[in-house]
Coordinates of C-alpha atoms and ligand atoms in Angstrom, one line a residue:
M1205 CA 13.4 70.8 -48.2
A1206 CA 11.4 73.4 -46.2
T1207 CA 12.8 76.8 -45.8
S1208 CA 12.7 77.7 -42.1
P1209 CA 10.9 80.8 -41.1
T1210 CA 13.1 83.8 -40.3
T1211 CA 10.3 85.5 -38.3
V1212 CA 8.8 83.3 -35.6
T1213 CA 6.0 83.6 -33.0
A1214 CA 7.3 83.8 -29.4
Y1215 CA 6.4 84.9 -25.9
A1216 CA 8.7 87.6 -24.6
A1217 CA 9.1 90.0 -21.6
P1218 CA 9.3 93.4 -23.3
A1219 CA 11.1 94.9 -20.3
P1220 CA 12.5 93.8 -16.9
K1221 CA 9.8 92.4 -14.6
A1222 CA 7.1 92.9 -17.2
P1223 CA 4.6 90.1 -17.9
L1224 CA 5.4 88.0 -21.0
E1225 CA 3.3 88.6 -24.1
R1226 CA 2.9 87.2 -27.5
T1227 CA 5.2 88.7 -30.2
T1228 CA 7.5 87.8 -33.1
V1229 CA 11.3 87.6 -33.1
P1230 CA 13.8 87.0 -35.9
R1231 CA 15.7 83.7 -36.5
R1232 CA 18.7 83.4 -38.7
P1233 CA 18.5 81.6 -42.0
V1234 CA 19.9 78.0 -41.8
G1235 CA 23.6 78.2 -42.2
E1236 CA 26.2 75.5 -43.3
R1237 CA 26.3 73.7 -39.9
D1238 CA 22.9 74.7 -38.6
V1239 CA 19.9 72.6 -37.6
A1240 CA 16.4 74.2 -37.7
I1241 CA 14.0 72.8 -35.1
E1242 CA 10.3 73.1 -34.8
I1243 CA 9.9 73.4 -31.1
K1244 CA 7.2 71.1 -29.5
Y1245 CA 7.7 71.8 -25.8
A1246 CA 9.7 74.2 -23.7
G1247 CA 10.1 73.9 -19.9
I1248 CA 9.9 76.8 -17.5
C1249 CA 13.1 76.9 -15.3
H1250 CA 13.4 79.2 -12.3
S1251 CA 16.4 80.7 -14.1
D1252 CA 13.9 82.1 -16.7
I1253 CA 12.2 84.0 -13.9
H1254 CA 15.4 85.2 -12.3
Q1255 CA 16.5 86.6 -15.7
V1256 CA 13.1 88.1 -16.8
R1257 CA 13.1 89.9 -13.4
D1258 CA 16.8 91.1 -13.8
E1259 CA 17.7 89.4 -10.6
W1260 CA 21.2 88.2 -11.7
F1261 CA 22.4 91.0 -14.1
E1262 CA 21.0 93.5 -16.5
G1263 CA 19.2 91.5 -19.2
I1264 CA 18.7 92.0 -22.9
F1265 CA 15.0 92.9 -23.7
P1266 CA 12.7 92.0 -25.2
M1267 CA 13.7 88.6 -23.7
V1268 CA 12.3 85.3 -25.0
P1269 CA 13.3 82.8 -22.2
G1270 CA 13.4 79.0 -22.5
H1271 CA 16.4 76.7 -22.4
E1272 CA 14.6 73.4 -22.0
I1273 CA 13.7 72.8 -25.6
A1274 CA 12.4 69.6 -27.2
G1275 CA 11.3 69.4 -30.9
V1276 CA 11.8 68.0 -34.3
V1277 CA 14.4 68.8 -37.0
T1278 CA 12.8 70.5 -40.0
E1279 CA 15.9 71.5 -42.0
V1280 CA 19.6 71.0 -41.9
G1281 CA 22.5 73.0 -43.5
P1282 CA 24.7 71.3 -46.1
G1283 CA 27.5 70.7 -43.7
V1284 CA 25.4 69.0 -41.0
T1285 CA 26.5 65.4 -40.5
R1286 CA 24.7 64.1 -37.3
Y1287 CA 21.1 65.2 -37.7
A1288 CA 18.4 64.8 -40.4
V1289 CA 14.9 66.1 -41.0
G1290 CA 12.5 64.4 -38.6
D1291 CA 15.0 63.7 -35.8
R1292 CA 13.8 64.2 -32.2
V1293 CA 16.2 66.7 -30.6
G1294 CA 16.7 69.0 -27.7
V1295 CA 18.5 72.3 -27.0
G1296 CA 19.6 73.3 -23.5
C1297 CA 21.2 76.4 -22.0
M1298 CA 24.0 77.0 -24.5
V1299 CA 24.0 77.5 -28.3
D1300 CA 27.7 78.1 -28.9
S1301 CA 31.1 78.4 -27.4
C1302 CA 34.6 79.1 -28.7
G1303 CA 35.4 75.4 -29.2
R1304 CA 39.1 76.0 -28.8
C1305 CA 39.9 76.8 -25.2
V1306 CA 41.0 74.1 -22.7
N1307 CA 37.6 73.7 -21.2
C1308 CA 35.7 73.4 -24.5
R1309 CA 38.2 70.9 -25.7
A1310 CA 37.6 68.9 -22.5
G1311 CA 33.8 68.9 -23.3
E1312 CA 33.0 71.4 -20.6
E1313 CA 31.6 74.1 -23.0
Q1314 CA 29.6 75.6 -20.1
F1315 CA 32.9 76.8 -18.7
C1316 CA 34.2 78.2 -22.0
L1317 CA 37.0 80.7 -21.2
E1318 CA 35.6 83.1 -23.7
G1319 CA 32.1 82.6 -22.3
S1320 CA 29.6 80.1 -23.8
I1321 CA 26.7 81.8 -25.6
Q1322 CA 23.4 81.4 -23.7
T1323 CA 20.3 80.1 -25.6
Y1324 CA 18.6 83.4 -24.6
N1325 CA 19.7 86.6 -22.9
G1326 CA 23.0 86.3 -24.7
R1327 CA 24.6 87.6 -27.9
L1328 CA 25.9 85.9 -30.9
P1329 CA 29.4 86.9 -32.2
D1330 CA 27.7 89.4 -34.6
G1331 CA 26.1 91.1 -31.6
S1332 CA 22.6 90.0 -32.3
P1333 CA 20.6 88.8 -29.2
T1334 CA 19.7 85.2 -28.7
Y1335 CA 16.0 84.2 -28.2
G1336 CA 15.0 81.1 -26.4
G1337 CA 12.5 78.3 -26.5
Y1338 CA 9.2 80.0 -25.8
S1339 CA 8.9 80.2 -29.5
T1340 CA 7.9 78.1 -32.5
H1341 CA 11.3 77.5 -34.1
I1342 CA 15.0 77.8 -33.4
V1343 CA 18.2 77.5 -35.4
V1344 CA 21.2 76.1 -33.7
D1345 CA 24.7 74.9 -34.6
E1346 CA 24.6 71.1 -34.7
D1347 CA 27.3 70.8 -32.0
F1348 CA 24.8 72.2 -29.5
V1349 CA 21.9 70.0 -30.5
L1350 CA 21.1 66.9 -28.4
R1351 CA 19.4 63.7 -29.5
I1352 CA 16.3 62.7 -27.5
P1353 CA 16.1 58.9 -27.3
D1354 CA 13.0 57.4 -28.8
S1355 CA 11.7 56.0 -25.4
L1356 CA 11.4 59.5 -23.9
E1357 CA 8.3 61.5 -24.8
L1358 CA 9.3 65.1 -25.9
D1359 CA 7.2 66.8 -23.2
V1360 CA 8.8 64.9 -20.3
A1361 CA 12.2 65.1 -22.0
A1362 CA 12.2 68.9 -22.3
P1363 CA 13.1 69.7 -18.7
L1364 CA 16.0 67.2 -18.8
L1365 CA 17.9 69.8 -21.0
C1366 CA 18.4 72.0 -17.9
A1367 CA 17.0 70.4 -14.8
G1368 CA 18.2 67.0 -15.8
I1369 CA 21.8 67.9 -16.7
T1370 CA 22.2 70.5 -13.8
T1371 CA 21.6 67.7 -11.3
Y1372 CA 23.2 64.8 -13.2
S1373 CA 26.5 66.6 -13.6
P1374 CA 27.3 67.3 -9.9
L1375 CA 25.8 63.9 -8.8
A1376 CA 28.2 62.2 -11.2
H1377 CA 31.2 64.5 -10.4
W1378 CA 30.7 64.0 -6.6
K1379 CA 30.1 60.3 -7.1
A1380 CA 26.6 59.7 -6.0
G1381 CA 26.2 55.9 -6.0
P1382 CA 25.9 52.8 -3.9
G1383 CA 27.0 53.4 -0.3
R1384 CA 26.7 57.2 -0.6
K1385 CA 24.2 59.3 1.3
V1386 CA 22.9 62.2 -0.8
A1387 CA 20.5 64.9 0.3
V1388 CA 18.6 67.1 -2.2
V1389 CA 17.5 70.4 -0.8
G1390 CA 14.3 71.8 -2.4
L1391 CA 11.8 69.6 -4.3
G1392 CA 11.2 71.8 -7.3
G1393 CA 12.1 71.4 -11.0
L1394 CA 15.8 70.6 -10.4
G1395 CA 15.2 68.9 -7.0
H1396 CA 12.8 66.3 -8.3
M1397 CA 15.2 65.3 -11.1
G1398 CA 18.0 65.3 -8.6
V1399 CA 16.1 62.7 -6.5
K1400 CA 15.2 60.5 -9.5
I1401 CA 18.8 60.6 -10.9
A1402 CA 20.6 60.1 -7.5
H1403 CA 18.2 57.2 -6.8
A1404 CA 18.9 55.6 -10.2
M1405 CA 22.7 56.0 -9.6
G1406 CA 22.2 53.9 -6.5
A1407 CA 22.7 56.5 -3.7
E1408 CA 20.6 56.6 -0.5
V1409 CA 18.5 59.8 -1.1
T1410 CA 17.1 62.2 1.4
V1411 CA 14.8 65.1 0.5
L1412 CA 15.1 68.3 2.6
S1413 CA 12.1 70.4 1.9
Q1414 CA 10.5 73.3 3.6
S1415 CA 7.5 71.2 4.7
L1416 CA 6.2 67.6 4.5
R1417 CA 3.6 68.7 2.0
K1418 CA 5.2 66.8 -0.9
K1419 CA 6.5 63.8 1.1
D1420 CA 4.4 61.2 -0.7
D1421 CA 5.7 62.5 -4.0
G1422 CA 9.3 62.6 -2.8
L1423 CA 9.2 58.9 -1.7
R1424 CA 7.5 57.9 -5.0
L1425 CA 10.2 59.7 -7.0
G1426 CA 12.9 57.6 -5.3
A1427 CA 13.8 59.2 -2.0
D1428 CA 14.5 56.9 1.0
H1429 CA 13.9 59.7 3.6
Y1430 CA 12.1 63.0 3.7
Y1431 CA 12.4 65.8 6.3
A1432 CA 11.0 69.3 6.8
T1433 CA 13.6 72.0 7.2
S1434 CA 11.0 74.1 9.0
D1435 CA 11.4 71.6 11.9
P1436 CA 14.6 72.6 13.9
E1437 CA 14.9 69.0 15.1
T1438 CA 15.7 68.0 11.5
F1439 CA 19.1 69.6 11.8
T1440 CA 20.0 67.9 15.1
R1441 CA 18.7 64.5 13.9
L1442 CA 20.7 64.6 10.7
A1443 CA 23.9 66.2 12.0
G1444 CA 26.9 64.7 10.1
A1445 CA 24.7 62.4 8.1
F1446 CA 25.6 63.1 4.4
D1447 CA 28.4 62.6 1.9
L1448 CA 26.8 65.1 -0.5
I1449 CA 24.2 67.8 -0.2
L1450 CA 22.9 69.2 -3.5
N1451 CA 21.3 72.6 -2.9
T1452 CA 18.7 73.4 -5.6
V1453 CA 17.0 76.3 -3.8
S1454 CA 16.4 79.6 -5.5
A1455 CA 16.7 81.6 -2.3
N1456 CA 19.4 82.1 0.4
L1457 CA 19.7 79.4 3.0
D1458 CA 21.4 79.2 6.4
L1459 CA 24.6 77.6 5.0
D1460 CA 26.1 76.8 8.4
A1461 CA 23.0 74.8 9.3
Y1462 CA 23.3 72.7 6.0
L1463 CA 27.1 72.3 6.4
S1464 CA 26.6 70.8 9.8
L1465 CA 24.7 67.9 8.1
L1466 CA 27.9 66.8 6.3
R1467 CA 30.2 64.1 7.5
L1468 CA 34.0 64.1 7.3
D1469 CA 35.0 65.2 3.8
G1470 CA 31.4 65.8 2.8
A1471 CA 30.5 68.4 0.2
L1472 CA 27.7 71.0 -0.1
V1473 CA 27.2 71.7 -3.8
H1474 CA 25.1 74.7 -4.9
V1475 CA 23.2 74.7 -8.2
G1476 CA 20.5 77.0 -6.9
A1477 CA 21.4 80.6 -7.9
P1478 CA 19.7 83.1 -5.6
E1479 CA 19.6 86.8 -6.4
H1480 CA 21.7 87.9 -3.3
P1481 CA 25.0 86.6 -1.9
S1482 CA 25.2 84.3 1.0
S1483 CA 27.6 84.2 3.9
F1484 CA 28.8 81.4 6.2
N1485 CA 31.2 80.7 9.0
Q1486 CA 34.5 79.1 7.9
F1487 CA 34.5 76.9 11.0
S1488 CA 31.6 75.1 9.5
L1489 CA 34.1 73.7 6.9
I1490 CA 37.3 73.5 9.0
G1491 CA 35.8 71.1 11.7
M1492 CA 35.1 68.2 9.4
R1493 CA 37.3 69.0 6.3
R1494 CA 34.1 69.8 4.5
S1495 CA 33.9 71.4 1.1
M1496 CA 31.5 73.8 -0.5
A1497 CA 31.3 74.1 -4.3
G1498 CA 29.0 75.0 -7.2
S1499 CA 28.1 73.5 -10.5
S1500 CA 26.8 74.9 -13.8
I1501 CA 24.6 72.7 -16.1
G1502 CA 26.9 70.3 -17.9
G1503 CA 28.9 70.0 -21.2
I1504 CA 27.3 68.8 -24.4
R1505 CA 28.8 65.3 -24.2
E1506 CA 27.6 64.9 -20.7
T1507 CA 24.2 66.2 -21.6
Q1508 CA 23.8 63.4 -24.2
E1509 CA 25.1 60.9 -21.6
M1510 CA 22.4 62.2 -19.2
L1511 CA 19.6 61.8 -21.8
D1512 CA 20.7 58.3 -22.5
F1513 CA 20.9 57.5 -18.8
C1514 CA 17.4 58.9 -18.3
A1515 CA 16.1 56.8 -21.2
E1516 CA 17.8 53.7 -19.9
H1517 CA 16.2 54.2 -16.4
G1518 CA 12.9 55.5 -17.7
L1519 CA 13.3 58.9 -16.1
G1520 CA 11.3 61.8 -17.5
A1521 CA 10.3 64.9 -15.6
E1522 CA 7.0 65.2 -13.7
I1523 CA 5.3 67.9 -15.6
E1524 CA 2.2 70.1 -15.8
V1525 CA 1.7 71.1 -19.5
I1526 CA 0.3 74.6 -20.0
T1527 CA -0.7 76.8 -23.0
A1528 CA 1.5 79.8 -23.6
D1529 CA -1.1 82.2 -22.3
R1530 CA -0.6 80.8 -18.8
I1531 CA 3.2 81.5 -18.6
N1532 CA 2.8 84.5 -16.3
E1533 CA 0.5 82.5 -14.0
A1534 CA 3.1 79.7 -14.0
Y1535 CA 5.8 82.1 -13.0
E1536 CA 3.8 83.2 -9.9
R1537 CA 3.3 79.5 -9.0
V1538 CA 7.0 78.6 -9.4
T1539 CA 7.9 81.6 -7.2
A1540 CA 5.5 80.3 -4.6
S1541 CA 7.0 76.8 -4.7
D1542 CA 3.7 75.6 -6.1
V1543 CA 4.9 73.4 -9.0
R1544 CA 4.8 69.7 -9.3
Y1545 CA 7.4 69.6 -10.7
R1546 CA 8.0 71.4 -13.9
F1547 CA 5.7 73.6 -16.1
V1548 CA 6.1 72.7 -19.7
I1549 CA 4.7 75.0 -22.5
D1550 CA 2.9 73.2 -25.3
I1551 CA 4.3 75.2 -28.2
A1552 CA 1.3 74.1 -30.4
S1553 CA -0.6 76.8 -28.5
L1554 CA 1.7 79.4 -30.1
H1555 CA 0.7 78.3 -33.6
D1556 CA -3.0 79.3 -33.0
Ligands
LIG2749 P1 12.0 75.7 -8.5 O1 11.3 74.7 -9.3 O2 11.4 76.9 -8.0 O3 12.5 74.8 -7.2 C1 13.2 75.4 -6.1 C2 12.7 74.8 -4.8 O4 13.4 75.4 -3.7 C3 11.3 75.0 -4.5 O5 10.4 74.1 -5.1 C4 11.3 74.8 -3.0 O6 11.2 73.4 -2.7 C5 12.6 75.4 -2.6 N1 12.6 76.7 -2.1 C6 12.1 77.8 -2.7 N2 12.2 78.9 -2.0 C7 12.7 78.5 -0.8 C8 13.1 79.2 0.4 N3 12.9 80.5 0.6 N4 13.7 78.5 1.4 C9 13.9 77.2 1.3 N5 13.5 76.5 0.1 C10 13.0 77.1 -0.9 O7 13.3 76.1 -9.2 P2 14.3 75.3 -10.2 O8 13.9 75.6 -11.6 O9 14.5 73.9 -9.7 O10 15.7 76.1 -10.0 C11 16.3 76.2 -8.7 C12 17.4 77.1 -8.7 O11 18.5 76.6 -9.5 C13 17.2 78.5 -9.3 O12 17.9 79.5 -8.5 C14 17.7 78.4 -10.7 O13 18.1 79.6 -11.2 C15 18.9 77.6 -10.4 N6 19.5 76.9 -11.6 C16 20.8 76.7 -11.6 C17 21.4 76.0 -12.7 C18 22.9 75.8 -12.7 O14 23.4 75.5 -13.8 N7 23.6 76.0 -11.6 C19 20.6 75.5 -13.7 C20 19.2 75.7 -13.6 C21 18.7 76.3 -12.5 P3 10.4 72.9 -1.4 O15 9.0 73.4 -1.6 O16 10.6 71.4 -1.5 O17 11.1 73.5 -0.2
LIG2750 ZN1 17.4 76.2 -16.3

């Protein structure tokens, strides 16, 4: 069996806000319960950009982003039971958690009370930093490895590991389905998967985008209706219309305006994570017993459920595949909402 490399090629930001550049980073040797993966594709999530730019908290640099990882198993530790060399697998936003707390035991490792360990910009128990998927190989505990169904190509599957689960989990929790009216705010990486998944769950889906520029795409992806939020009439026309609004926007919104679109007992659920706090008027909730909530990725069991659901319904991401030397350009385009709908790095370009 191959011995996995302990030094791997990667793209990293050397300092906050600095452009990413080619470098090498260490990987641990394959341990008892570890799976070594040769990465084939890595999606670019807006969270990568927030973190490289230190918009959320002080990051760990050099930073190798990437938590939408799809690849093939190249080596397994002696205690690994569920994966074998050659398996098609994915890794998402987490690589470990305590495994003992009430939330881990409930399969909600993303809410681990000791803090789940992020795939990058995190630290392992020994204090060493984690490095993400913009790299040739990764070594991960088998409990945090997902199986990619055969019917999903690895490139379109990669974004499911974050954009897919981050939309699937709240849509399932807030019961998107037949008879339910769901709005998705923002047609980017998360938003376009939200539209596909909500439609596949049987909900009536509306896209609320800044403009009508992507309307044809939105309808093709499964939306029943599409409105521009730059048009003030949208907010009068759709007042009280929705059971669930999923906000995937990376910037602050006028929350009172969006809350006004909920019917009695409707919920506005945030997955978008802007740099700055938002404020809202409590009367926007009180009037119609509305709720406002947030959601973070999903647990490992639910992530596998999402991958199987996407395979069953033929749902992959809409992607633009790029070579690694175009990552910085892709970041600019994502920030300008100029992405249809996920950039995915072809990791073969790191082997050159
Ligand atoms: P993205 O591809 O950039 O999509 C965001 C979309 O929001 C844009 O395409 C755009 O859609 C809309 N938008 C952007 N700026 C806007 C503005 N100023 N006003 C109104 N709409 C705006 O980003 P993403 O990768 O989907 O991620 C979206 C957010 O979710 C980020 O903040 C990310 O960090 C966060 N996130 C959270 C989780 C979680 O677990 N909660 C997981 C992953 C990502 P239109 O052009 O259609 O308006
Ligand atoms: Zn992400």
